[in-house]
């Protein structure tokens, strides 16, 4: 192709915004590839697969200095007309492999340019991810054998891959060699080749062969959490999520939290093998489920990306996690892991590949790396706090200049464990709570019903669903509401003096509880429940505050809650409780399963793999256990919202109650030395 001149037409691709000048007659597909715009093409420009469809936008685009018109693209040629006649082409669409540049163009690359695409059942994320997957489908037509050119069938296939696709001398596994001749001859020497090429410096590898034109290629993005496993089946050709599924992590039967599972491995000779087998079987079950839902053959799954916290990461790979249970919390492997689906015993094409994102540190894993990739604190100027709340909270704080990370042992209280009426989110669980500050009467909503407990029709729905307990989001809300209504002091003590005002304040030994639901079962919030929440939130806030000190900032610009639990936390109540630092409430957002979205980004664009691999090397890990100031930060964070940190932005949005201190038995007290002693005891419990 000749070098572009100043007079050459200007072509702008949307939505990427990439542009360049190209000589008249340049195929639109070639222009896209030169600019790095991902436009799928399996057939190698033969106008048979139909995946390279584009739309020309007509009009004057003053912002870009372009007047675009359908007259600035070549008329449909014989190949394109044949495709339209046989397969059909939506109005306004063109095949970019056949259409050529004739003048200035604004070209839109639609997100639905997949022929016979599967129906999207569940969208894991609405994020638009530019596609540059590690696996490509390449259709070639191989020359028939010739007596005068004694070149083997495979060598002629490689020659066509080099000529048509620029893929030079790919590696071919032994298992495919017996299939080459039969596959080539089945469809008149036309063959589709799946080629894996992750790193530019690495040698490409042929994964699979199909006779004729094969138009299906899928990948998996999977987040293996300590509680749940979430898996998405994604088209590598369109980027669409075809199906999603989730399941409880079966390792729960070996231990509720990470350290209990590490202990199980230490105490049982076959413990590691049992947990590795359990999680892989669960993943295979989810693969069966998404394939059935999407109408996809597992043989068309060619790539997979997995993310997990360090313990889950090691157990999934079959690595003993014992070293992660004791200082210095050494990872067996911290960098990205590349292997095959077959080696992991997972259902997919025999040649399918697997990629695991790198871990940041011993307790900040590949899931935190994936969430970082998704939200991108390292890509912006503002100071972003990214928090994944779980039994072990992972915290990332930073911007383009510097990123720091830490883990904080919050325990299972936020997920309902260690709470007297706590439970996991399920139909019948209380998920939202409001308390009248005058009467102290509550109203609540349960999962499965849109009605509040004081609304008509709630009793009927509750009779069917039951009112069974309090899930994590409601635990946050009820404690925060108890504080806002004056039931609980800033130190977390239930005010027993209010028992004369409301029957909701009930004695419980030397302390008092709050009666949330007087039914069967009877649901109360006890003093011990509040202490468990205080310990969990203090551990998280102290970790955040420590990172803020390392960054030299007194406030953050924006906060992102990641993870399933974070998606249901009301930012206002999280801040009232002192779970997160003061911030403009409009800048506090739940981002859902950011780790899963990060996994999809790495699945669909190998450039994102390089990005996070490089970013992880620059993230500074702060070990809270080694920081002497952590204990004082923890003590301060036991109070609601905090003993010393101001919350002016929260106070502007929410009427905070006047401060009052209580003794352990719920009586008013100004005995500061006694109160401080109790908080220090709590701090020691939290650190242990």
XYZ file of C-alpha atoms in Angstrom:
688
model
C 0.000 0.000 0.000
C 1.325 3.410 -0.898
C 2.080 5.917 1.824
C -0.889 8.202 2.579
C -0.732 11.754 1.241
C -2.259 14.884 2.762
C -4.980 14.766 0.098
C -5.933 11.187 0.929
C -9.427 10.731 2.416
C -9.804 10.940 6.191
C -11.504 7.939 7.834
C -12.861 8.112 11.397
C -14.021 4.960 13.176
C -16.641 5.149 15.909
C -17.079 4.519 18.795
C -13.284 4.236 19.244
C -12.621 7.688 17.728
C -9.522 6.433 15.909
C -8.766 8.155 12.602
C -6.281 8.212 9.761
C -5.792 9.096 6.090
C -5.835 6.353 3.472
C -5.455 6.224 -0.322
C -8.591 5.912 -2.420
C -9.339 2.232 -2.961
C -8.164 1.059 0.466
C -10.534 -1.623 1.838
C -12.282 -0.266 4.932
C -11.225 -3.410 6.827
C -7.562 -2.717 6.038
C -7.954 0.870 7.267
C -9.455 -0.391 10.522
C -6.614 -2.844 11.078
C -3.939 -0.244 10.421
C -5.520 1.990 13.077
C -5.915 -0.843 15.569
C -9.724 -0.804 15.361
C -11.032 -4.288 16.021
C -13.327 -5.422 13.212
C -13.906 -9.163 13.155
C -13.250 -11.166 9.994
C -13.005 -14.922 9.870
C -13.049 -15.499 6.121
C -9.961 -13.463 5.284
C -11.747 -10.870 3.139
C -13.725 -13.296 0.983
C -17.096 -11.748 1.926
C -18.448 -15.058 3.208
C -18.492 -14.795 7.022
C -20.292 -11.451 7.247
C -18.689 -10.509 10.561
C -16.958 -7.361 9.279
C -20.144 -5.316 8.837
C -19.933 -1.526 9.269
C -22.232 1.447 8.791
C -21.354 4.743 7.088
C -22.657 7.811 8.914
C -23.887 10.578 6.619
C -23.607 14.294 7.326
C -21.214 17.027 8.343
C -19.206 16.319 11.490
C -17.787 19.751 12.290
C -16.090 18.560 15.465
C -13.967 16.200 13.399
C -13.782 18.281 10.231
C -15.371 15.539 8.131
C -18.242 15.482 5.641
C -19.199 11.815 5.393
C -21.420 10.309 2.736
C -22.415 6.917 1.388
C -21.109 8.226 -1.925
C -17.629 8.204 -0.347
C -17.573 4.403 -0.216
C -17.413 2.062 -3.195
C -20.637 0.534 -4.604
C -21.410 -3.076 -3.742
C -19.373 -5.517 -5.790
C -20.228 -9.075 -6.880
C -19.012 -10.702 -3.618
C -20.986 -8.323 -1.429
C -24.084 -8.630 -3.598
C -23.856 -12.416 -3.410
C -23.585 -12.287 0.382
C -26.590 -9.962 0.590
C -28.587 -12.235 -1.681
C -27.721 -15.478 0.158
C -27.351 -14.374 3.797
C -29.006 -10.973 3.915
C -27.453 -7.635 4.853
C -29.297 -5.105 7.063
C -30.114 -1.799 5.408
C -27.217 0.623 5.615
C -24.678 -2.087 6.397
C -21.598 -2.822 4.284
C -18.956 -5.549 4.365
C -15.753 -3.713 5.198
C -13.595 -6.352 3.521
C -15.217 -5.530 0.152
C -16.096 -1.842 0.477
C -13.279 0.583 -0.279
C -12.546 4.181 0.729
C -13.478 6.715 -1.949
C -13.712 9.873 0.169
C -13.890 11.150 3.751
C -15.823 8.741 5.962
C -17.226 8.389 9.456
C -17.591 4.634 9.930
C -19.553 3.076 12.797
C -18.572 -0.423 13.949
C -21.842 -1.884 15.296
C -21.703 -4.095 18.375
C -24.062 -6.664 16.919
C -22.127 -7.587 13.773
C -22.281 -11.311 14.327
C -24.088 -13.583 11.925
C -26.230 -16.179 13.731
C -25.177 -14.715 17.075
C -26.543 -16.332 20.194
C -29.210 -14.462 22.106
C -27.869 -12.573 25.094
C -29.657 -13.907 28.172
C -27.811 -12.105 30.935
C -25.522 -9.119 30.616
C -22.680 -9.309 33.105
C -21.635 -5.763 32.288
C -22.701 -3.028 29.910
C -19.109 -1.912 29.435
C -17.972 -1.660 25.813
C -14.706 -3.597 25.563
C -12.547 -3.107 22.491
C -11.794 -6.549 21.108
C -8.337 -7.931 20.531
C -8.632 -11.482 21.856
C -5.766 -13.922 22.188
C -7.668 -16.433 20.009
C -8.629 -15.734 16.389
C -10.516 -17.765 13.813
C -8.824 -17.699 10.395
C -10.380 -19.179 7.263
C -7.965 -20.145 4.488
C -8.176 -21.989 1.188
C -5.161 -24.230 0.788
C -3.598 -25.169 -2.544
C -4.117 -28.779 -3.477
C -1.044 -31.034 -3.459
C 1.117 -30.970 -6.560
C 3.513 -33.689 -7.850
C 5.979 -30.957 -8.774
C 5.838 -29.218 -5.367
C 6.320 -31.875 -2.687
C 5.211 -29.672 0.200
C 3.179 -31.318 2.949
C -0.445 -30.398 3.619
C 0.386 -28.757 6.938
C 3.184 -26.712 5.379
C 0.853 -25.458 2.655
C -1.695 -24.591 5.365
C 0.970 -22.600 7.202
C 1.898 -20.826 3.973
C -1.722 -19.683 3.531
C -1.898 -18.478 7.141
C 1.227 -16.406 6.529
C -0.063 -15.009 3.235
C -3.659 -14.254 4.226
C -3.358 -13.533 7.930
C 0.287 -12.626 8.577
C 0.688 -15.579 10.956
C 4.172 -16.976 10.483
C 5.103 -20.549 11.384
C 2.617 -21.251 14.174
C 3.267 -24.131 16.564
C 1.109 -27.194 15.952
C 0.437 -29.678 18.778
C 1.008 -33.339 18.032
C -2.669 -34.184 18.604
C -3.655 -32.136 15.507
C -1.186 -33.664 13.046
C -3.336 -36.754 12.296
C -6.339 -34.474 11.608
C -4.795 -32.120 9.055
C -5.225 -34.132 5.846
C -8.741 -35.333 6.630
C -9.889 -31.825 7.610
C -8.452 -30.189 4.478
C -10.108 -32.634 2.101
C -13.551 -32.580 3.728
C -14.636 -29.159 2.409
C -12.615 -28.762 -0.775
C -9.415 -27.525 0.873
C -11.144 -24.752 2.814
C -10.428 -24.830 6.552
C -10.953 -22.628 9.618
C -8.014 -22.452 11.990
C -8.170 -21.289 15.609
C -4.893 -19.540 16.412
C -3.795 -18.526 19.909
C -1.334 -15.634 20.138
C -1.262 -13.939 23.542
C 2.109 -12.211 23.763
C 3.675 -10.617 20.677
C 7.084 -12.119 21.430
C 5.630 -15.611 21.807
C 5.103 -18.046 18.958
C 1.476 -18.349 17.813
C -0.114 -21.768 18.250
C -2.849 -23.564 16.340
C -5.506 -24.757 18.801
C -8.125 -26.357 16.550
C -9.141 -27.043 12.935
C -12.570 -27.233 11.301
C -13.434 -28.076 7.698
C -14.943 -25.150 5.780
C -16.042 -21.915 7.418
C -16.517 -22.198 11.187
C -18.246 -19.174 12.692
C -18.271 -19.908 16.430
C -15.655 -19.107 19.084
C -16.297 -18.544 22.783
C -14.430 -17.788 25.949
C -15.085 -17.924 29.683
C -14.602 -15.173 32.257
C -14.785 -16.564 35.780
C -14.457 -15.025 39.251
C -13.829 -17.658 41.913
C -14.806 -16.119 45.229
C -14.558 -17.712 48.630
C -18.371 -17.710 48.875
C -19.605 -17.780 45.282
C -18.342 -18.543 41.783
C -19.564 -16.366 38.898
C -18.988 -17.477 35.294
C -19.796 -15.759 31.994
C -19.800 -17.324 28.518
C -18.659 -14.689 26.025
C -18.459 -14.641 22.228
C -14.871 -13.946 21.243
C -16.099 -12.704 17.879
C -18.641 -10.119 19.068
C -17.798 -9.546 22.723
C -21.355 -10.344 23.751
C -22.161 -12.182 26.967
C -24.124 -15.207 25.799
C -24.982 -16.633 29.211
C -24.048 -16.216 32.858
C -24.331 -18.496 35.863
C -23.296 -18.572 39.491
C -23.074 -21.089 42.289
C -21.947 -21.336 45.871
C -18.320 -22.290 46.238
C -18.486 -25.921 47.443
C -15.331 -25.348 49.477
C -17.565 -23.731 52.098
C -18.066 -27.198 53.553
C -14.344 -27.234 54.377
C -14.452 -23.822 56.062
C -16.472 -20.599 55.971
C -13.517 -18.257 55.536
C -10.124 -18.402 53.854
C -8.009 -19.115 56.922
C -10.261 -21.970 58.018
C -9.692 -23.571 54.602
C -5.948 -23.095 54.938
C -6.202 -24.755 58.356
C -8.149 -27.630 56.820
C -5.330 -28.220 54.341
C -2.770 -28.148 57.165
C -4.719 -30.664 59.270
C -5.842 -33.057 56.533
C -3.364 -34.802 54.211
C -5.884 -34.919 51.363
C -7.380 -31.505 52.108
C -5.791 -29.628 49.219
C -6.773 -32.267 46.647
C -10.339 -32.371 47.942
C -10.811 -28.603 47.710
C -9.131 -28.372 44.294
C -11.393 -31.113 42.958
C -14.479 -29.472 44.480
C -13.915 -26.061 42.893
C -13.054 -27.509 39.478
C -16.180 -29.665 39.529
C -18.219 -26.576 40.385
C -16.703 -24.671 37.452
C -17.482 -27.595 35.124
C -21.069 -27.558 36.368
C -21.334 -23.884 35.511
C -19.808 -24.506 32.067
C -22.521 -27.095 31.416
C -25.141 -24.609 32.564
C -24.053 -21.651 30.402
C -23.531 -23.866 27.353
C -27.048 -25.274 27.724
C -28.529 -21.808 28.250
C -26.673 -20.305 25.295
C -27.046 -23.271 22.960
C -23.274 -23.513 22.623
C -21.060 -26.569 22.250
C -18.252 -26.789 24.811
C -15.991 -27.679 21.868
C -16.328 -24.056 20.716
C -14.845 -22.737 23.986
C -11.279 -21.783 23.095
C -10.071 -19.437 25.833
C -10.765 -18.672 29.497
C -9.720 -16.088 32.067
C -9.953 -16.771 35.792
C -9.572 -14.407 38.739
C -9.600 -15.233 42.451
C -8.243 -14.187 45.808
C -4.834 -15.725 46.623
C -6.124 -18.756 48.557
C -8.770 -19.573 45.932
C -6.192 -18.928 43.194
C -3.788 -21.467 44.677
C -6.427 -24.106 45.386
C -7.855 -23.783 41.858
C -4.374 -24.384 40.435
C -3.755 -27.286 42.811
C -1.182 -25.379 44.908
C -0.923 -25.879 48.659
C -2.019 -22.531 50.245
C -0.394 -23.212 53.624
C 2.231 -20.482 53.219
C -0.556 -17.915 52.808
C -1.748 -18.693 56.328
C 1.353 -17.410 58.082
C 3.802 -14.520 57.769
C 5.269 -13.499 55.386
C 2.212 -14.790 53.421
C 4.308 -15.969 50.481
C 2.589 -16.685 47.178
C 3.763 -19.740 45.261
C 3.327 -17.709 42.074
C 2.407 -14.034 41.826
C 2.664 -13.397 38.085
C 0.132 -14.261 35.418
C -0.392 -17.984 34.841
C -0.918 -19.482 31.383
C -2.004 -23.074 30.988
C -4.623 -25.147 29.179
C -8.199 -25.972 30.106
C -7.349 -29.646 29.672
C -4.618 -29.488 32.326
C -7.168 -28.111 34.770
C -9.682 -30.800 33.858
C -12.223 -28.275 32.550
C -14.776 -28.830 29.795
C -13.816 -27.032 26.579
C -12.142 -27.621 23.241
C -9.166 -29.912 23.690
C -6.804 -27.097 22.748
C -8.481 -24.328 24.797
C -6.159 -22.034 26.731
C -6.448 -20.514 30.204
C -5.091 -17.253 31.617
C -5.046 -16.225 35.282
C -4.398 -12.585 36.124
C -1.430 -11.808 38.397
C -1.859 -11.479 42.158
C -0.853 -8.220 43.838
C 0.304 -9.730 47.148
C -0.288 -12.526 49.655
C -3.755 -11.286 50.617
C -4.539 -9.049 47.627
C -5.206 -11.355 44.752
C -5.983 -11.622 41.067
C -9.560 -10.543 41.820
C -8.290 -7.218 43.172
C -6.040 -6.912 40.119
C -9.061 -7.514 37.868
C -11.129 -4.922 39.748
C -8.224 -2.481 39.373
C -8.130 -3.184 35.641
C -11.883 -2.602 35.449
C -12.064 0.677 37.390
C -8.617 1.994 36.443
C -7.360 4.143 39.322
C -3.971 3.991 37.576
C -5.481 5.616 34.484
C -6.787 8.836 36.061
C -5.723 11.971 37.873
C -8.299 11.783 40.683
C -7.655 9.879 43.902
C -9.854 6.778 43.692
C -10.623 4.377 46.529
C -11.612 0.910 45.350
C -13.001 -1.416 48.028
C -14.081 -5.031 47.628
C -15.933 -5.871 50.836
C -15.840 -9.516 51.869
C -14.520 -11.703 54.640
C -11.145 -10.280 53.692
C -11.599 -6.780 52.299
C -9.229 -5.762 49.524
C -8.452 -2.051 49.269
C -6.783 -0.176 46.408
C -6.142 3.568 46.558
C -4.410 5.715 43.990
C -4.253 7.585 40.739
C -1.987 7.841 37.730
C 0.982 8.855 39.882
C 0.876 6.102 42.511
C -1.298 3.181 43.597
C -1.174 1.443 46.983
C -3.082 -1.618 48.170
C -3.830 -3.494 51.362
C -6.057 -6.215 52.739
C -8.049 -5.938 55.924
C -9.493 -8.872 57.918
C -13.110 -7.732 58.234
C -14.392 -11.231 59.016
C -17.759 -12.655 57.968
C -20.000 -10.219 59.901
C -20.943 -8.242 56.778
C -22.195 -11.442 55.165
C -24.436 -12.324 58.107
C -22.117 -14.639 60.030
C -21.404 -13.835 63.694
C -24.703 -11.914 63.773
C -27.427 -13.400 65.983
C -30.136 -13.124 63.302
C -27.765 -12.849 60.354
C -28.043 -14.858 57.158
C -26.932 -14.792 53.555
C -29.065 -12.965 51.021
C -32.083 -15.162 50.195
C -35.857 -14.716 49.852
C -37.302 -13.641 53.178
C -34.119 -11.981 54.445
C -34.465 -8.373 55.587
C -32.494 -6.227 53.119
C -33.559 -2.629 53.886
C -34.321 -0.950 57.251
C -35.628 2.449 58.324
C -36.241 3.559 61.948
C -38.458 6.473 62.951
C -36.266 8.718 65.134
C -39.271 9.809 67.236
C -41.122 6.546 67.878
C -38.148 4.210 67.266
C -40.516 2.011 65.241
C -38.888 0.166 62.327
C -40.033 -0.597 58.837
C -38.184 -2.947 56.531
C -38.196 -4.738 53.217
C -37.418 -8.383 52.582
C -35.841 -10.010 49.547
C -38.607 -11.152 47.212
C -41.037 -8.322 48.021
C -41.124 -4.721 46.819
C -43.326 -3.617 49.732
C -42.193 -2.138 53.023
C -43.376 -3.866 56.181
C -45.861 -1.047 56.969
C -47.529 -1.182 53.540
C -50.699 -3.004 52.526
C -50.018 -6.432 51.079
C -46.716 -6.969 52.872
C -48.167 -9.390 55.436
C -49.533 -11.624 52.689
C -46.206 -11.752 50.862
C -44.308 -12.252 54.115
C -46.558 -15.185 54.958
C -45.328 -16.864 51.774
C -41.684 -15.801 51.910
C -41.227 -15.627 55.657
C -39.179 -13.019 57.517
C -36.158 -15.161 58.169
C -33.219 -12.984 59.242
C -30.982 -10.029 58.362
C -28.684 -10.082 55.335
C -25.501 -8.031 54.983
C -26.908 -4.858 53.437
C -29.572 -4.646 56.151
C -27.020 -5.154 58.913
C -25.227 -2.043 57.696
C -28.496 -0.116 57.510
C -30.007 -1.188 60.814
C -26.896 -0.310 62.844
C -26.557 3.033 61.024
C -30.272 3.767 61.549
C -29.964 2.864 65.238
C -27.143 5.401 65.484
C -29.052 8.100 63.566
C -32.146 7.616 65.766
C -30.143 7.753 68.984
C -30.665 4.123 69.981
C -26.925 3.526 69.769
C -24.216 5.897 70.933
C -21.209 6.803 68.834
C -19.316 4.124 70.760
C -21.818 1.488 69.678
C -23.666 0.976 72.967
C -27.447 0.466 72.991
C -29.033 3.143 75.219
C -30.953 1.213 77.868
C -32.605 4.411 79.093
C -34.776 4.312 75.964
C -36.506 1.148 77.190
C -39.013 3.411 78.930
C -39.750 5.151 75.646
C -40.117 2.144 73.391
C -40.801 -1.578 73.844
C -38.334 -2.093 70.982
C -35.468 -1.623 73.465
C -35.343 -4.906 75.365
C -32.983 -6.034 78.154
C -30.530 -8.810 77.331
C -28.516 -9.658 80.431
C -26.353 -6.675 81.335
C -26.926 -5.093 77.911
C -29.875 -4.193 75.706
C -31.053 -5.239 72.245
C -33.266 -3.711 69.574
C -36.343 -5.692 68.522
C -36.554 -5.383 64.734
C -39.274 -7.986 64.068
C -41.592 -9.419 66.716
C -42.586 -12.565 64.895
C -41.391 -16.071 64.255
C -38.480 -16.050 64.322
C -38.001 -13.102 66.660
C -35.330 -10.885 65.094
C -33.264 -8.639 67.323
C -30.049 -6.665 66.984
C -27.977 -7.395 70.068
C -25.101 -5.559 71.667
C -22.792 -8.337 70.473
C -24.091 -7.886 66.913
C -23.163 -4.217 67.013
C -19.730 -5.046 68.390
C -19.143 -7.522 65.537
C -20.070 -4.847 62.993
C -17.854 -2.311 64.761
C -14.876 -4.655 64.653
C -15.423 -5.376 60.957
C -15.948 -1.762 59.917
C -13.055 -0.533 62.082
C -10.691 -3.021 60.444
C -11.762 -1.852 56.990
C -11.646 1.868 57.774
C -8.279 1.589 59.530
C -6.857 -0.106 56.439
C -8.272 2.642 54.214
C -6.988 5.387 56.500
C -3.548 3.785 56.526
C -3.436 3.883 52.726
C -4.572 7.512 52.764
C -1.668 8.348 55.078
C 0.728 6.544 52.745
C -0.631 8.638 49.871
C -0.430 11.806 51.941
C -4.106 12.707 51.459
C -6.809 13.628 53.961
C -9.706 12.846 51.628
C -10.468 10.864 48.494
C -12.133 12.141 45.337
C -14.215 9.106 44.458
C -15.098 5.732 45.971
C -16.025 2.490 44.221
C -17.636 -0.469 46.006
C -16.861 -3.710 44.184
C -18.214 -7.203 44.717
C -21.707 -8.611 45.113
C -22.053 -7.313 48.670
C -20.832 -3.855 47.704
C -23.534 -3.664 45.036
C -26.261 -3.656 47.691
C -24.676 -1.308 50.224
C -26.333 2.096 50.439
C -23.386 4.557 50.278
C -25.047 6.889 52.771
C -25.337 4.204 55.440
C -21.843 2.908 54.747
C -20.529 6.400 55.463
C -22.750 6.925 58.526
C -21.389 3.704 59.942
C -17.838 4.828 59.201
C -17.144 2.008 56.780
C -15.602 4.451 54.285
C -14.094 7.952 54.610
C -15.968 11.197 54.081
C -16.705 11.877 50.421
C -19.326 13.519 48.233
C -22.107 10.911 48.229
C -22.554 11.437 44.475
C -18.997 10.150 44.049
C -19.666 6.884 45.915
C -20.830 4.191 43.518
C -21.323 0.442 43.495
C -19.683 -1.158 40.468
C -20.939 -4.715 40.869
C -18.632 -7.583 40.110
C -15.705 -5.464 38.946
C -13.438 -8.504 39.201
C -15.648 -10.384 36.751
C -15.712 -7.408 34.388
C -11.923 -7.189 34.619
C -11.744 -10.868 33.708
C -13.896 -10.186 30.623
C -11.646 -7.292 29.646
C -8.622 -9.607 29.783
C -10.538 -12.259 27.841
C -11.581 -9.960 25.012
C -8.438 -7.857 24.709
C -4.947 -9.224 25.261
C -3.747 -5.632 25.573
C -5.544 -5.487 28.920
C -3.479 -8.482 30.051
C -0.288 -6.558 29.369
C -1.752 -3.491 31.091
C -2.542 -5.233 34.373
C 0.694 -7.238 34.342
C 2.635 -3.990 34.161
C 0.368 -2.161 36.630
C 0.670 -4.852 39.306
C 4.443 -4.434 39.336
C 3.937 -0.770 40.308
C 1.250 -1.235 42.990
C 2.756 -0.851 46.463
C 1.447 -3.405 48.957
C 1.056 -2.116 52.522
C 1.040 -4.810 55.208
C -1.274 -3.551 57.971
C 0.134 -6.010 60.517
C 3.526 -4.303 60.283
C 2.216 -0.758 60.677
C 2.426 0.459 64.311
C -0.136 3.200 63.676
C -2.776 0.715 62.554
C -3.949 -0.027 66.101
C -4.677 3.623 66.893
C -6.502 4.011 63.588
C -8.517 0.919 64.518
C -9.421 2.327 67.943
C -10.564 5.601 66.375
C -12.616 3.735 63.782
C -14.620 1.836 66.404
C -16.742 4.970 66.880
C -19.529 5.980 64.477
C -18.616 7.400 62.074
C -15.168 7.923 63.650
C -13.695 9.183 66.901
C -11.422 11.834 65.368
C -11.935 12.061 61.595
C -14.398 14.755 60.484
C -17.216 13.960 58.068
C -18.292 17.416 56.811
C -19.679 16.187 53.475
C -21.741 13.502 55.206
C -22.976 16.027 57.815
C -24.151 18.279 54.986
C -26.260 15.454 53.548
C -27.407 13.635 56.704
C -28.456 14.947 60.113
C -26.017 13.263 62.454
C -27.058 12.886 66.128
C -25.308 14.743 68.941
C -22.470 12.729 70.414
C -23.155 10.743 73.562
C -21.007 8.104 75.193
C -22.386 5.061 76.983
C -20.922 2.477 79.329
C -21.043 -1.228 78.450
C -24.324 -1.742 80.315
C -26.089 0.982 78.339
C -25.965 3.705 80.999
C -24.798 7.219 80.117
C -21.158 7.748 80.994
C -18.475 10.356 80.543
C -15.781 8.097 81.910
C -13.307 8.518 79.077
C -10.568 6.300 80.586
C -13.005 3.370 80.941
C -14.295 3.829 77.389
C -10.819 4.048 75.906
C -9.802 0.867 77.704
C -12.707 -1.037 76.179
C -11.875 0.239 72.684
C -8.296 -0.863 73.073
C -9.528 -4.329 73.970
C -11.623 -4.296 70.792
C -8.607 -3.195 68.793
C -6.568 -6.101 70.074
C -9.381 -8.494 69.155
C -9.546 -7.001 65.666
C -5.806 -7.362 65.091
C -5.817 -10.950 66.256
